[in-house]
Coordinates of C-alpha atoms and ligand atoms in Angstrom, one line a residue:
M1 CA -80.9 30.0 8.1
K2 CA -79.1 33.3 7.4
T3 CA -79.8 36.3 9.6
K4 CA -80.8 38.3 6.5
T5 CA -83.3 35.6 5.5
K6 CA -84.6 35.3 9.1
L7 CA -85.1 39.1 9.2
T8 CA -86.7 39.2 5.7
F9 CA -88.9 36.3 6.6
G10 CA -90.0 37.6 10.0
V11 CA -90.5 41.2 9.0
G12 CA -92.1 40.1 5.7
A13 CA -94.6 37.8 7.4
L14 CA -95.4 40.6 9.9
F15 CA -96.0 42.9 6.9
V16 CA -98.2 40.4 5.1
L17 CA -100.2 39.8 8.2
I18 CA -100.7 43.5 8.8
V19 CA -101.9 43.9 5.2
L20 CA -104.2 40.9 5.6
L21 CA -105.5 42.3 8.9
A22 CA -106.3 45.6 7.2
A23 CA -107.9 43.8 4.2
V24 CA -110.0 41.5 6.4
S25 CA -111.1 44.5 8.5
T26 CA -112.0 46.5 5.4
F27 CA -113.8 43.6 3.9
Y28 CA -116.0 43.0 6.9
I29 CA -116.6 46.6 7.6
N30 CA -117.8 47.0 4.0
N31 CA -120.0 43.9 4.4
L32 CA -121.6 45.4 7.5
K33 CA -122.1 48.7 5.8
S34 CA -123.8 47.1 2.8
D35 CA -126.0 45.1 5.2
T36 CA -127.2 48.1 7.0
D37 CA -127.5 50.1 3.8
N38 CA -129.6 47.3 2.4
I39 CA -132.0 47.4 5.4
L40 CA -132.2 51.1 5.2
T41 CA -132.9 51.5 1.5
A42 CA -134.8 48.3 0.8
N43 CA -137.0 47.8 3.9
Y44 CA -137.0 51.0 5.9
N45 CA -138.2 53.0 2.9
T46 CA -141.0 50.5 2.2
L47 CA -142.2 50.8 5.8
E48 CA -142.1 54.6 5.4
Y49 CA -144.2 54.5 2.2
S50 CA -146.6 52.0 3.8
R51 CA -147.2 54.4 6.8
N52 CA -147.7 57.3 4.4
M53 CA -150.2 55.3 2.3
L54 CA -152.1 54.3 5.5
M55 CA -152.4 58.0 6.6
A56 CA -153.5 59.0 3.1
L57 CA -156.1 56.2 3.1
D58 CA -157.5 57.6 6.4
D59 CA -157.9 61.0 4.8
V60 CA -159.7 59.9 1.7
G61 CA -163.2 61.5 1.7
R62 CA -162.1 64.3 4.0
D63 CA -159.0 65.5 2.1
T64 CA -159.0 65.9 -1.7
S65 CA -155.2 65.5 -1.8
A66 CA -155.3 62.2 0.0
L67 CA -155.6 60.1 -3.2
S68 CA -152.7 61.8 -4.9
R69 CA -150.5 61.4 -1.8
F70 CA -151.4 57.7 -1.7
E71 CA -150.6 57.4 -5.4
S72 CA -147.2 59.1 -5.1
N73 CA -146.2 56.8 -2.2
L74 CA -147.4 53.8 -4.1
K75 CA -145.3 54.8 -7.1
R76 CA -142.2 55.0 -4.9
Q77 CA -143.1 51.5 -3.5
I78 CA -143.4 50.2 -7.0
S79 CA -139.8 51.2 -7.7
N80 CA -138.6 49.8 -4.3
Q81 CA -139.6 46.1 -4.5
T82 CA -136.8 44.1 -2.9
E83 CA -138.3 41.1 -1.1
V84 CA -139.8 37.9 -2.4
G85 CA -143.6 38.3 -2.6
E86 CA -143.4 42.1 -2.3
G87 CA -144.2 42.5 -6.1
E88 CA -147.4 40.5 -5.8
V89 CA -148.6 42.4 -2.8
T90 CA -147.7 45.7 -4.5
R91 CA -149.6 44.8 -7.6
K92 CA -152.6 43.9 -5.5
I93 CA -152.4 47.3 -3.8
V94 CA -152.2 49.0 -7.3
A95 CA -155.4 47.0 -8.4
D96 CA -157.2 47.9 -5.2
F97 CA -156.1 51.5 -5.5
N98 CA -157.7 51.7 -9.0
V99 CA -161.0 50.4 -7.5
L100 CA -160.6 53.0 -4.7
K101 CA -160.2 55.9 -7.1
S102 CA -163.6 55.0 -8.8
D103 CA -165.4 54.6 -5.4
P104 CA -163.4 56.4 -2.7
I105 CA -165.9 55.7 0.1
D106 CA -166.1 52.0 -0.4
S107 CA -165.3 50.7 3.1
A108 CA -164.6 47.1 1.8
I109 CA -161.9 48.3 -0.5
H110 CA -160.5 50.4 2.4
A111 CA -160.2 47.3 4.5
E112 CA -158.6 45.3 1.6
I113 CA -156.0 48.0 1.0
R114 CA -155.2 48.0 4.8
R115 CA -154.7 44.2 4.8
D116 CA -152.4 44.5 1.7
I117 CA -150.3 47.3 3.3
A118 CA -150.1 45.2 6.6
E119 CA -148.8 42.3 4.5
L120 CA -146.3 44.6 2.8
T121 CA -145.1 45.8 6.3
R122 CA -144.8 42.2 7.6
L123 CA -142.8 41.1 4.6
N124 CA -140.3 44.0 5.2
M125 CA -140.2 43.5 9.0
D126 CA -139.3 39.8 8.4
A127 CA -136.7 40.9 5.9
I128 CA -135.2 43.4 8.5
V129 CA -135.0 40.6 11.1
R130 CA -133.3 38.3 8.6
K131 CA -130.9 40.9 7.4
S132 CA -130.0 41.9 11.0
E133 CA -129.1 38.2 11.6
I134 CA -126.9 38.3 8.5
A135 CA -125.2 41.5 9.8
K136 CA -124.7 39.9 13.2
E137 CA -123.1 36.8 11.6
T138 CA -120.8 39.1 9.5
A139 CA -119.8 41.0 12.6
E140 CA -119.0 37.7 14.4
S141 CA -116.9 36.3 11.6
A142 CA -115.2 39.8 11.3
T143 CA -114.3 39.5 15.0
I144 CA -112.9 35.9 14.5
W145 CA -110.8 36.7 11.4
I146 CA -109.5 40.0 12.7
S147 CA -108.6 38.2 16.0
V148 CA -106.9 35.3 14.1
T149 CA -104.9 37.7 11.9
G150 CA -104.1 40.0 14.9
A151 CA -102.9 36.9 17.0
G152 CA -100.7 35.9 14.0
C153 CA -99.2 39.4 13.9
F154 CA -98.7 39.3 17.7
L155 CA -97.1 35.9 17.6
I156 CA -94.6 36.8 14.9
A157 CA -93.8 40.2 16.5
F158 CA -93.3 38.3 19.8
I159 CA -91.0 35.7 18.2
L160 CA -89.0 38.5 16.5
L161 CA -88.8 40.5 19.8
V162 CA -87.6 37.5 21.8
N163 CA -85.2 36.0 19.3
L164 CA -83.9 38.8 17.0
P165 CA -81.9 41.0 19.5
G166 CA -80.2 38.0 21.0
N167 CA -79.6 36.5 17.6
I168 CA -77.7 39.6 16.5
A169 CA -76.2 40.9 19.8
N170 CA -74.9 37.6 21.4
P171 CA -72.5 36.7 18.6
I172 CA -71.3 40.3 18.4
K173 CA -70.7 40.3 22.1
E174 CA -68.8 36.9 22.0
L175 CA -66.8 38.1 19.0
T176 CA -65.8 41.3 20.8
E177 CA -64.6 39.3 23.8
S178 CA -62.6 37.0 21.6
I179 CA -61.0 39.9 19.7
K180 CA -59.9 41.3 23.0
Q181 CA -58.3 38.0 23.9
I182 CA -56.5 37.9 20.6
A183 CA -55.3 41.4 21.2
D184 CA -53.9 40.2 24.5
Q185 CA -51.9 37.6 22.5
H186 CA -54.1 34.7 23.6
Y187 CA -54.1 33.1 20.2
D188 CA -55.8 29.9 21.4
E189 CA -59.1 31.8 21.7
R190 CA -62.0 30.6 19.5
V191 CA -65.6 31.6 19.0
H192 CA -68.3 29.0 19.2
F193 CA -71.4 30.2 17.3
E194 CA -72.0 27.6 14.6
G195 CA -74.8 27.4 11.9
H196 CA -75.3 28.7 8.4
S197 CA -76.0 32.3 9.3
E198 CA -73.6 35.1 8.5
F199 CA -72.3 34.9 12.1
G200 CA -71.5 31.2 11.5
E201 CA -69.4 32.3 8.5
L202 CA -67.8 35.1 10.6
A203 CA -67.0 32.6 13.4
R204 CA -65.3 30.2 10.9
S205 CA -63.3 33.1 9.4
F206 CA -62.3 34.4 12.9
N207 CA -61.3 30.9 14.1
T208 CA -59.2 30.4 10.9
M209 CA -57.5 33.8 11.5
A210 CA -56.9 32.9 15.2
Q211 CA -55.4 29.5 14.2
K212 CA -53.1 31.2 11.7
L213 CA -52.0 33.7 14.3
E214 CA -51.3 30.9 16.7
E215 CA -49.2 29.1 14.2
Y216 CA -47.4 32.3 13.3
A217 CA -46.8 33.1 17.0
N218 CA -45.5 29.6 17.6
S219 CA -43.1 29.8 14.6
K220 CA -42.0 33.2 15.8
L221 CA -41.5 31.8 19.3
E222 CA -39.2 29.1 17.9
K223 CA -37.2 31.7 16.0
L224 CA -37.1 33.9 19.1
L225 CA -35.9 31.0 21.2
M226 CA -33.2 30.3 18.6
E227 CA -32.1 33.9 18.6
K228 CA -32.1 33.9 22.4
R229 CA -29.9 30.8 22.5
R230 CA -27.6 32.4 19.9
I231 CA -27.2 35.6 21.9
E232 CA -26.8 33.7 25.2
T233 CA -24.0 31.6 23.6
L234 CA -22.4 34.8 22.3
I235 CA -22.5 36.5 25.7
D236 CA -21.3 33.2 27.3
N237 CA -18.3 33.2 25.0
M238 CA -17.3 36.8 25.7
H239 CA -14.0 37.1 27.6
D240 CA -15.4 39.9 29.8
P241 CA -17.9 39.3 32.6
V242 CA -21.5 40.3 31.7
I243 CA -24.5 40.4 34.1
G244 CA -28.0 41.4 33.0
T245 CA -30.7 42.4 35.4
D246 CA -34.4 43.3 34.9
E247 CA -36.0 46.5 36.0
H248 CA -36.4 45.2 39.6
G249 CA -32.7 44.3 39.8
T250 CA -33.2 40.5 39.5
V251 CA -30.4 38.8 37.6
L252 CA -31.6 37.6 34.2
F253 CA -28.4 36.2 32.8
A254 CA -24.7 36.0 33.7
N255 CA -22.0 34.6 31.4
H256 CA -19.2 32.1 32.3
E257 CA -16.7 34.9 33.1
A258 CA -19.2 36.6 35.4
V259 CA -19.7 33.3 37.2
N260 CA -15.9 32.9 37.4
V261 CA -15.1 36.2 38.8
T262 CA -18.0 36.4 41.3
G263 CA -17.3 32.9 42.6
L264 CA -21.1 32.2 42.6
G265 CA -22.8 29.3 40.8
K266 CA -24.9 30.2 37.8
S267 CA -28.1 28.9 39.5
E268 CA -27.2 31.1 42.5
L269 CA -26.9 34.2 40.3
V270 CA -29.7 33.9 37.8
G271 CA -33.1 34.7 39.3
S272 CA -31.7 36.2 42.5
P273 CA -32.1 39.9 43.3
V274 CA -28.7 41.7 43.1
A275 CA -29.4 43.5 46.4
E276 CA -29.6 40.1 48.2
L277 CA -26.4 38.8 46.4
A278 CA -24.6 42.1 47.4
V279 CA -25.1 41.3 51.1
E280 CA -22.9 38.2 50.8
N281 CA -20.7 39.0 47.8
D282 CA -18.2 41.9 47.9
L283 CA -17.8 42.0 44.1
I284 CA -21.5 42.2 43.5
R285 CA -21.7 44.9 46.2
T286 CA -19.1 46.9 44.3
L287 CA -20.8 46.3 41.0
V288 CA -24.2 47.5 42.1
R289 CA -22.8 50.5 44.0
E290 CA -24.2 53.7 42.5
P291 CA -21.4 56.1 41.3
T292 CA -21.1 59.0 43.8
G293 CA -20.9 61.4 40.8
R294 CA -18.2 63.4 42.6
D295 CA -15.2 62.2 40.5
N296 CA -14.4 60.1 43.4
R297 CA -11.4 57.8 43.7
E298 CA -13.8 54.9 44.3
D299 CA -15.5 55.6 41.0
R300 CA -12.3 55.9 39.1
D301 CA -10.2 53.1 40.4
P302 CA -10.5 49.8 38.6
I303 CA -12.1 46.8 40.5
K304 CA -9.5 44.4 41.8
V305 CA -10.6 40.7 41.7
F306 CA -8.6 37.5 42.2
A307 CA -9.4 35.6 39.0
H308 CA -7.6 33.3 36.6
G309 CA -5.1 32.5 39.4
K310 CA -3.8 36.1 39.8
E311 CA -5.0 39.6 40.7
S312 CA -7.1 40.9 37.9
Y313 CA -8.4 44.4 37.2
F314 CA -11.8 45.3 35.7
E315 CA -13.5 48.5 34.7
R316 CA -17.2 48.6 35.3
E317 CA -19.7 49.9 32.8
T318 CA -23.4 49.9 33.6
I319 CA -25.7 50.2 30.6
D320 CA -29.3 51.0 31.3
I321 CA -31.8 49.5 28.8
D322 CA -34.7 51.7 28.0
I323 CA -37.5 50.9 25.5
T324 CA -40.5 52.7 24.2
P325 CA -43.4 50.2 23.9
T326 CA -45.4 50.2 20.7
G327 CA -48.0 52.9 20.7
E328 CA -46.5 54.7 23.7
R329 CA -44.5 57.9 23.8
Q330 CA -42.8 57.5 27.2
S331 CA -39.8 55.2 27.3
R332 CA -39.4 53.0 30.4
R333 CA -36.5 51.1 32.0
I334 CA -36.6 47.3 31.4
G335 CA -33.3 46.5 33.0
S336 CA -29.6 47.1 32.8
V337 CA -26.4 45.3 31.8
I338 CA -23.3 45.3 33.9
L339 CA -20.2 44.9 31.8
L340 CA -16.8 44.3 33.4
R341 CA -13.9 45.1 31.0
N342 CA -10.8 43.1 31.9
I343 CA -8.0 45.7 31.9
T344 CA -5.4 43.4 33.6
P345 CA -3.0 43.4 30.6
F346 CA -3.1 47.2 30.5
K347 CA -2.7 47.4 34.3
E348 CA 0.3 45.0 34.0
L349 CA 1.9 47.2 31.3
D350 CA 1.2 50.3 33.4
S351 CA 2.9 48.9 36.4
A352 CA 5.9 47.8 34.3
K353 CA 6.1 51.4 33.0
T354 CA 5.8 52.7 36.6
N355 CA 8.5 50.4 37.8
F356 CA 10.7 51.4 34.9
I357 CA 10.2 55.1 35.5
A358 CA 10.7 54.6 39.2
T359 CA 14.0 52.8 38.6
V360 CA 15.3 55.2 35.9
S361 CA 14.4 58.3 37.9
H362 CA 15.9 56.8 41.1
E363 CA 19.1 55.9 39.2
L364 CA 19.2 59.4 37.6
K365 CA 18.8 61.2 40.8
T366 CA 22.2 60.3 42.3
P367 CA 24.3 61.2 39.2
I368 CA 22.4 64.5 38.8
S369 CA 22.9 65.3 42.5
S370 CA 26.6 64.6 42.1
I371 CA 26.8 66.9 39.0
K372 CA 25.3 69.6 41.2
M373 CA 27.8 68.9 43.9
S374 CA 30.6 69.0 41.4
L375 CA 29.4 72.3 40.1
D376 CA 29.4 73.7 43.6
L377 CA 33.0 72.4 44.0
L378 CA 33.9 73.9 40.6
E379 CA 32.7 77.3 41.8
H380 CA 34.5 77.0 45.1
P381 CA 37.7 79.2 45.2
A382 CA 39.7 76.2 46.4
T383 CA 39.4 74.5 43.0
G384 CA 40.6 77.6 41.2
T385 CA 39.0 80.6 39.7
L386 CA 36.6 80.5 36.7
N387 CA 36.5 83.2 34.0
G388 CA 33.3 84.9 33.0
E389 CA 32.4 82.5 30.1
Q390 CA 33.1 79.5 32.4
H391 CA 30.7 81.0 35.0
V392 CA 28.0 81.3 32.4
L393 CA 28.5 77.7 31.3
V394 CA 28.5 76.5 34.9
D395 CA 25.2 78.4 35.6
S396 CA 23.6 76.9 32.6
I397 CA 24.7 73.4 33.6
R398 CA 23.3 74.1 37.1
E399 CA 20.0 75.3 35.7
D400 CA 19.6 72.2 33.5
S401 CA 20.6 69.8 36.2
E402 CA 18.1 71.5 38.6
R403 CA 15.4 71.1 36.0
L404 CA 16.4 67.4 35.5
L405 CA 16.3 66.9 39.2
R406 CA 12.8 68.4 39.4
I407 CA 11.6 66.2 36.5
T408 CA 13.1 63.0 38.0
G409 CA 11.6 64.1 41.3
E410 CA 8.2 64.4 39.8
L411 CA 8.5 61.1 37.9
L412 CA 9.5 59.4 41.1
D413 CA 6.6 60.9 43.0
M414 CA 4.2 59.9 40.3
S415 CA 5.5 56.3 40.2
R416 CA 5.2 56.2 44.0
L417 CA 1.7 57.4 43.8
E418 CA 0.8 54.9 41.0
S419 CA 2.2 52.0 42.9
G420 CA 0.5 53.2 46.1
H421 CA 3.8 53.7 47.9
I422 CA 3.1 57.3 49.0
Q423 CA 2.8 57.8 52.7
L424 CA 1.1 60.8 54.3
N425 CA 2.6 62.4 57.3
M426 CA -0.3 64.2 58.9
Q427 CA 0.9 66.6 61.6
P428 CA -0.4 69.9 63.2
S429 CA 1.0 72.5 60.8
D430 CA 1.0 76.3 60.6
P431 CA -0.3 77.5 57.3
K432 CA 1.7 80.7 57.6
A433 CA 4.9 78.6 57.8
I434 CA 3.9 76.8 54.6
I435 CA 3.4 80.1 52.8
T436 CA 6.7 81.5 54.1
Y437 CA 8.5 78.4 52.9
T438 CA 7.1 78.2 49.4
V439 CA 7.5 81.9 48.8
G440 CA 11.1 81.7 49.9
A441 CA 11.7 78.7 47.6
T442 CA 10.3 80.4 44.5
R443 CA 11.5 84.0 45.1
T444 CA 14.7 83.6 43.1
Q445 CA 12.7 82.4 40.0
A446 CA 10.3 85.3 40.5
V447 CA 13.1 87.9 40.8
Q448 CA 14.7 86.5 37.6
R449 CA 11.5 87.4 35.7
G450 CA 10.9 90.6 37.6
I451 CA 7.6 89.2 39.0
D452 CA 6.2 90.5 42.3
L453 CA 5.1 87.7 44.7
V454 CA 2.3 89.2 46.9
V455 CA 1.2 87.3 50.1
D456 CA -2.4 88.1 51.2
C457 CA -3.4 85.9 54.3
D458 CA -6.3 86.2 56.7
S459 CA -5.2 87.0 60.2
D460 CA -5.2 84.4 63.0
L461 CA -5.2 81.3 60.7
P462 CA -5.7 78.1 62.7
M463 CA -3.3 75.2 62.9
M464 CA -4.1 72.4 60.5
N465 CA -3.7 68.6 60.7
I466 CA -2.1 68.1 57.3
D467 CA 1.0 66.8 55.5
A468 CA 2.8 70.1 55.4
E469 CA 5.6 68.9 53.1
K470 CA 3.2 67.7 50.4
S471 CA 0.9 70.7 50.7
A472 CA 4.0 73.0 50.4
W473 CA 5.0 70.9 47.3
V474 CA 1.6 71.6 45.7
L475 CA 1.8 75.4 46.6
T476 CA 5.3 75.5 45.2
N477 CA 4.1 73.9 42.0
F478 CA 1.2 76.4 41.7
I479 CA 3.6 79.4 42.2
T480 CA 6.2 77.9 39.8
N481 CA 3.5 77.5 37.1
A482 CA 2.1 81.0 37.9
I483 CA 5.6 82.5 37.4
R484 CA 6.2 80.4 34.3
Y485 CA 2.9 81.4 32.6
S486 CA 2.9 85.1 33.8
P487 CA 4.3 87.9 31.6
D488 CA 7.6 89.5 32.7
N489 CA 7.3 92.0 35.6
G490 CA 3.8 90.7 36.4
R491 CA 2.3 90.0 39.8
V492 CA 1.4 86.7 41.5
V493 CA -0.9 86.8 44.6
I494 CA -0.6 84.0 47.1
A495 CA -3.7 84.0 49.4
V496 CA -5.0 81.9 52.3
R497 CA -8.6 82.4 53.3
K498 CA -10.7 80.9 56.0
G499 CA -13.9 79.1 54.8
A500 CA -16.5 76.8 56.5
G501 CA -14.3 74.1 58.1
V502 CA -11.6 74.6 55.4
L503 CA -8.6 76.8 54.6
R504 CA -8.3 77.8 51.0
F505 CA -4.9 78.3 49.5
S506 CA -4.8 80.1 46.2
V507 CA -2.3 81.4 43.7
Q508 CA -3.5 84.0 41.2
D509 CA -1.6 85.1 38.2
A510 CA -2.4 87.5 35.3
G511 CA -1.1 85.1 32.6
R512 CA -2.8 83.8 29.5
G513 CA -5.4 81.8 31.3
I514 CA -6.8 78.3 30.4
E515 CA -9.5 77.7 27.9
P516 CA -12.6 76.0 29.5
R517 CA -12.2 72.8 27.4
Y518 CA -8.8 72.1 29.0
R519 CA -9.7 73.0 32.6
D520 CA -10.5 69.5 33.7
R521 CA -7.8 67.8 31.7
I522 CA -4.9 69.8 33.1
F523 CA -5.1 67.6 36.3
D524 CA -4.6 64.5 34.1
R525 CA -1.2 62.8 34.0
Y526 CA 1.1 64.1 31.3
F527 CA -1.4 66.5 30.0
Q528 CA -0.1 69.9 28.8
V529 CA -2.2 72.6 27.2
P530 CA -1.3 72.6 23.5
G531 CA 1.2 75.4 22.7
S532 CA 2.4 75.7 26.4
N533 CA 5.9 75.5 27.6
K534 CA 7.2 72.0 26.8
S535 CA 9.9 72.1 29.4
G536 CA 7.6 70.6 32.0
T537 CA 6.4 67.0 32.4
G538 CA 2.6 67.6 32.6
L539 CA 2.8 65.8 36.0
G540 CA 2.9 68.6 38.5
L541 CA -0.9 69.2 38.7
A542 CA -1.7 65.4 38.6
I543 CA 0.6 64.9 41.6
S544 CA -0.9 67.9 43.3
K545 CA -4.4 66.5 42.8
E546 CA -3.3 63.1 44.4
F547 CA -1.6 64.9 47.3
I548 CA -4.6 67.1 48.1
E549 CA -7.3 64.4 47.6
N550 CA -5.3 61.9 49.7
Q551 CA -5.5 64.5 52.5
G552 CA -9.3 64.7 52.1
G553 CA -9.1 68.1 50.3
R554 CA -10.3 69.6 47.0
I555 CA -8.2 71.1 44.2
G556 CA -9.4 73.3 41.3
V557 CA -8.8 76.2 39.0
E558 CA -10.8 79.3 38.0
S559 CA -9.6 80.9 34.9
E560 CA -10.4 83.5 32.2
P561 CA -8.5 83.1 29.0
G562 CA -6.4 86.1 28.4
L563 CA -6.9 87.5 31.9
G564 CA -5.2 84.9 34.2
S565 CA -5.8 81.9 36.4
T566 CA -6.4 81.2 40.1
F567 CA -5.3 77.7 41.2
F568 CA -6.5 76.7 44.6
F569 CA -6.8 73.9 47.0
E570 CA -8.9 73.5 50.2
L571 CA -7.9 71.4 53.2
P572 CA -9.9 70.7 56.3
C573 CA -8.9 72.7 59.4
Ligands
LIG601 P1 3.9 71.2 33.6 O1 5.0 70.6 34.1 O2 3.7 71.1 32.2 O3 3.7 72.6 34.1 P2 1.5 70.9 35.2 O4 0.8 69.6 35.6 O5 2.1 71.7 36.3 O6 2.7 70.4 34.2 O7 0.6 71.8 34.4 C1 -0.1 71.2 33.3 C2 -0.5 72.2 32.2 O8 -1.4 73.2 32.8 C3 0.7 73.0 31.8 O9 1.3 72.4 30.7 C4 0.0 74.3 31.4 O10 -0.4 74.2 30.0 C5 -1.2 74.4 32.2 N1 -1.0 75.4 33.3 C6 -0.6 75.1 34.6 N2 -0.6 76.2 35.3 C7 -0.9 77.2 34.5 C8 -1.1 78.7 34.7 N3 -0.8 79.3 35.9 N4 -1.5 79.4 33.7 C9 -1.7 78.8 32.5 N5 -1.6 77.5 32.2 C10 -1.2 76.7 33.2

């Protein structure tokens, strides 16, 4: 039965019973009322008239109004005859009263009237007893019927009270639970209230919906699995090693190349936390190492691995995967992908280039040196005297050969650095001696441009354990650049200051300065600020950086475009 029908039926029956109860009560109350009214008007009045007639009869002979009082009560009695036999007795009293009027002192007639009135009283008393019985019966059946109807009302109300709330609330509760399960993607959830009520229909519709969702989810799962397989195959076929981890650092996938270079089995890799793998495996340890963020050599250098039967070089890139779940604002990390880019071919080309540059610059150095020696011989008086023009030409050749020698020297240094053949010669060194040497080596250039070289050193500088030759090379490079980029007749200040555990060497010029966007790049190999003097190689600062960082120092520049630059390096003391 439908819930609506149940409710209509239950409440309707209750309503009908309440109306019935009211009708029955009204009916019986009315009955009781008419019974008592009946006794009051029909019998009580007759008794009243009879008493009055008896009193008037007693006064006949003594009171002149007695007969008329008797007559008036008799008249009322005539119009109030309600019981069987009452008419006959009344008519007898009327007849006797007529006799009494003609002979008021006749005691026989007095006695006759008294007997008649007594009969009248008895008739009405009997009627009162009988009518009281009827009223009592009416009251009893009223009690029975009102009780029956009341009990019916109570029964229906009780049935409704016990069944209705559960009938409505239980399915809603079960449905709410099931909806929650569906929301949690448990699509196999079903509701179980059957029947023909609205809830039965609701349950059937809900179950159909859940079934369709389940089918949809399964078909989606199949598609997802297909997509997953496709992506896995794609990653597997990539020539670069790829390792994916979840947010807890557990390996989720690793392609063939990753398995190859790490030397671990796929089953060993997948499902294991990288932190545990890193304990045993050097490569994994390098891969999961957090970058120091200090432009460190360790962060910059490619990772060297023995793979494919030779030394291979890889560049690491870690991509963090963040997602914003549906309905949320905050994104959260769900894992990361470690990508190793195989740069071995580039590395091989680079080392071929380095070898070539090293060979060429080495081969060029000897002839250039002999050109310089020949020039010296040419200028020597023993080989004859040169005229003015020849002197100018010889000077120009010397200048060019010196520049060539510097360039080949820088190229050779760079190639040595790139091939890792540079050796540091750390020895206790006097910073003042380095300053004196570099200023001496660059003085001629400064004088040619009318530039004043000013030395400003702290007093009592400590001895330092450094490679003095390479540090002097860097300082010379700073001063040469400062002279080159200063206006004629300018000033270059060479300073050495004591800091916390370091000595800071700096060269300040008042040249054109360096724009902020180029400040980091000038330490890169072969980089020259656009528009600057092209006679250099762009290697001086790159070599300087390597020399200083190899000694555990720090190199940098402070510059204000248009106002000048201060190049500095700090070395531990
Ligand atoms: P180069 O041989 O070109 O001087 P460097 O490595 O010594 O190579 O310098 C790289 C670039 O930095 C230069 O080309 C120049 O543009 C810029 N630079 C170096 N020193 C200064 C300076 N004192 N003032 C302005 N620019 C400078």
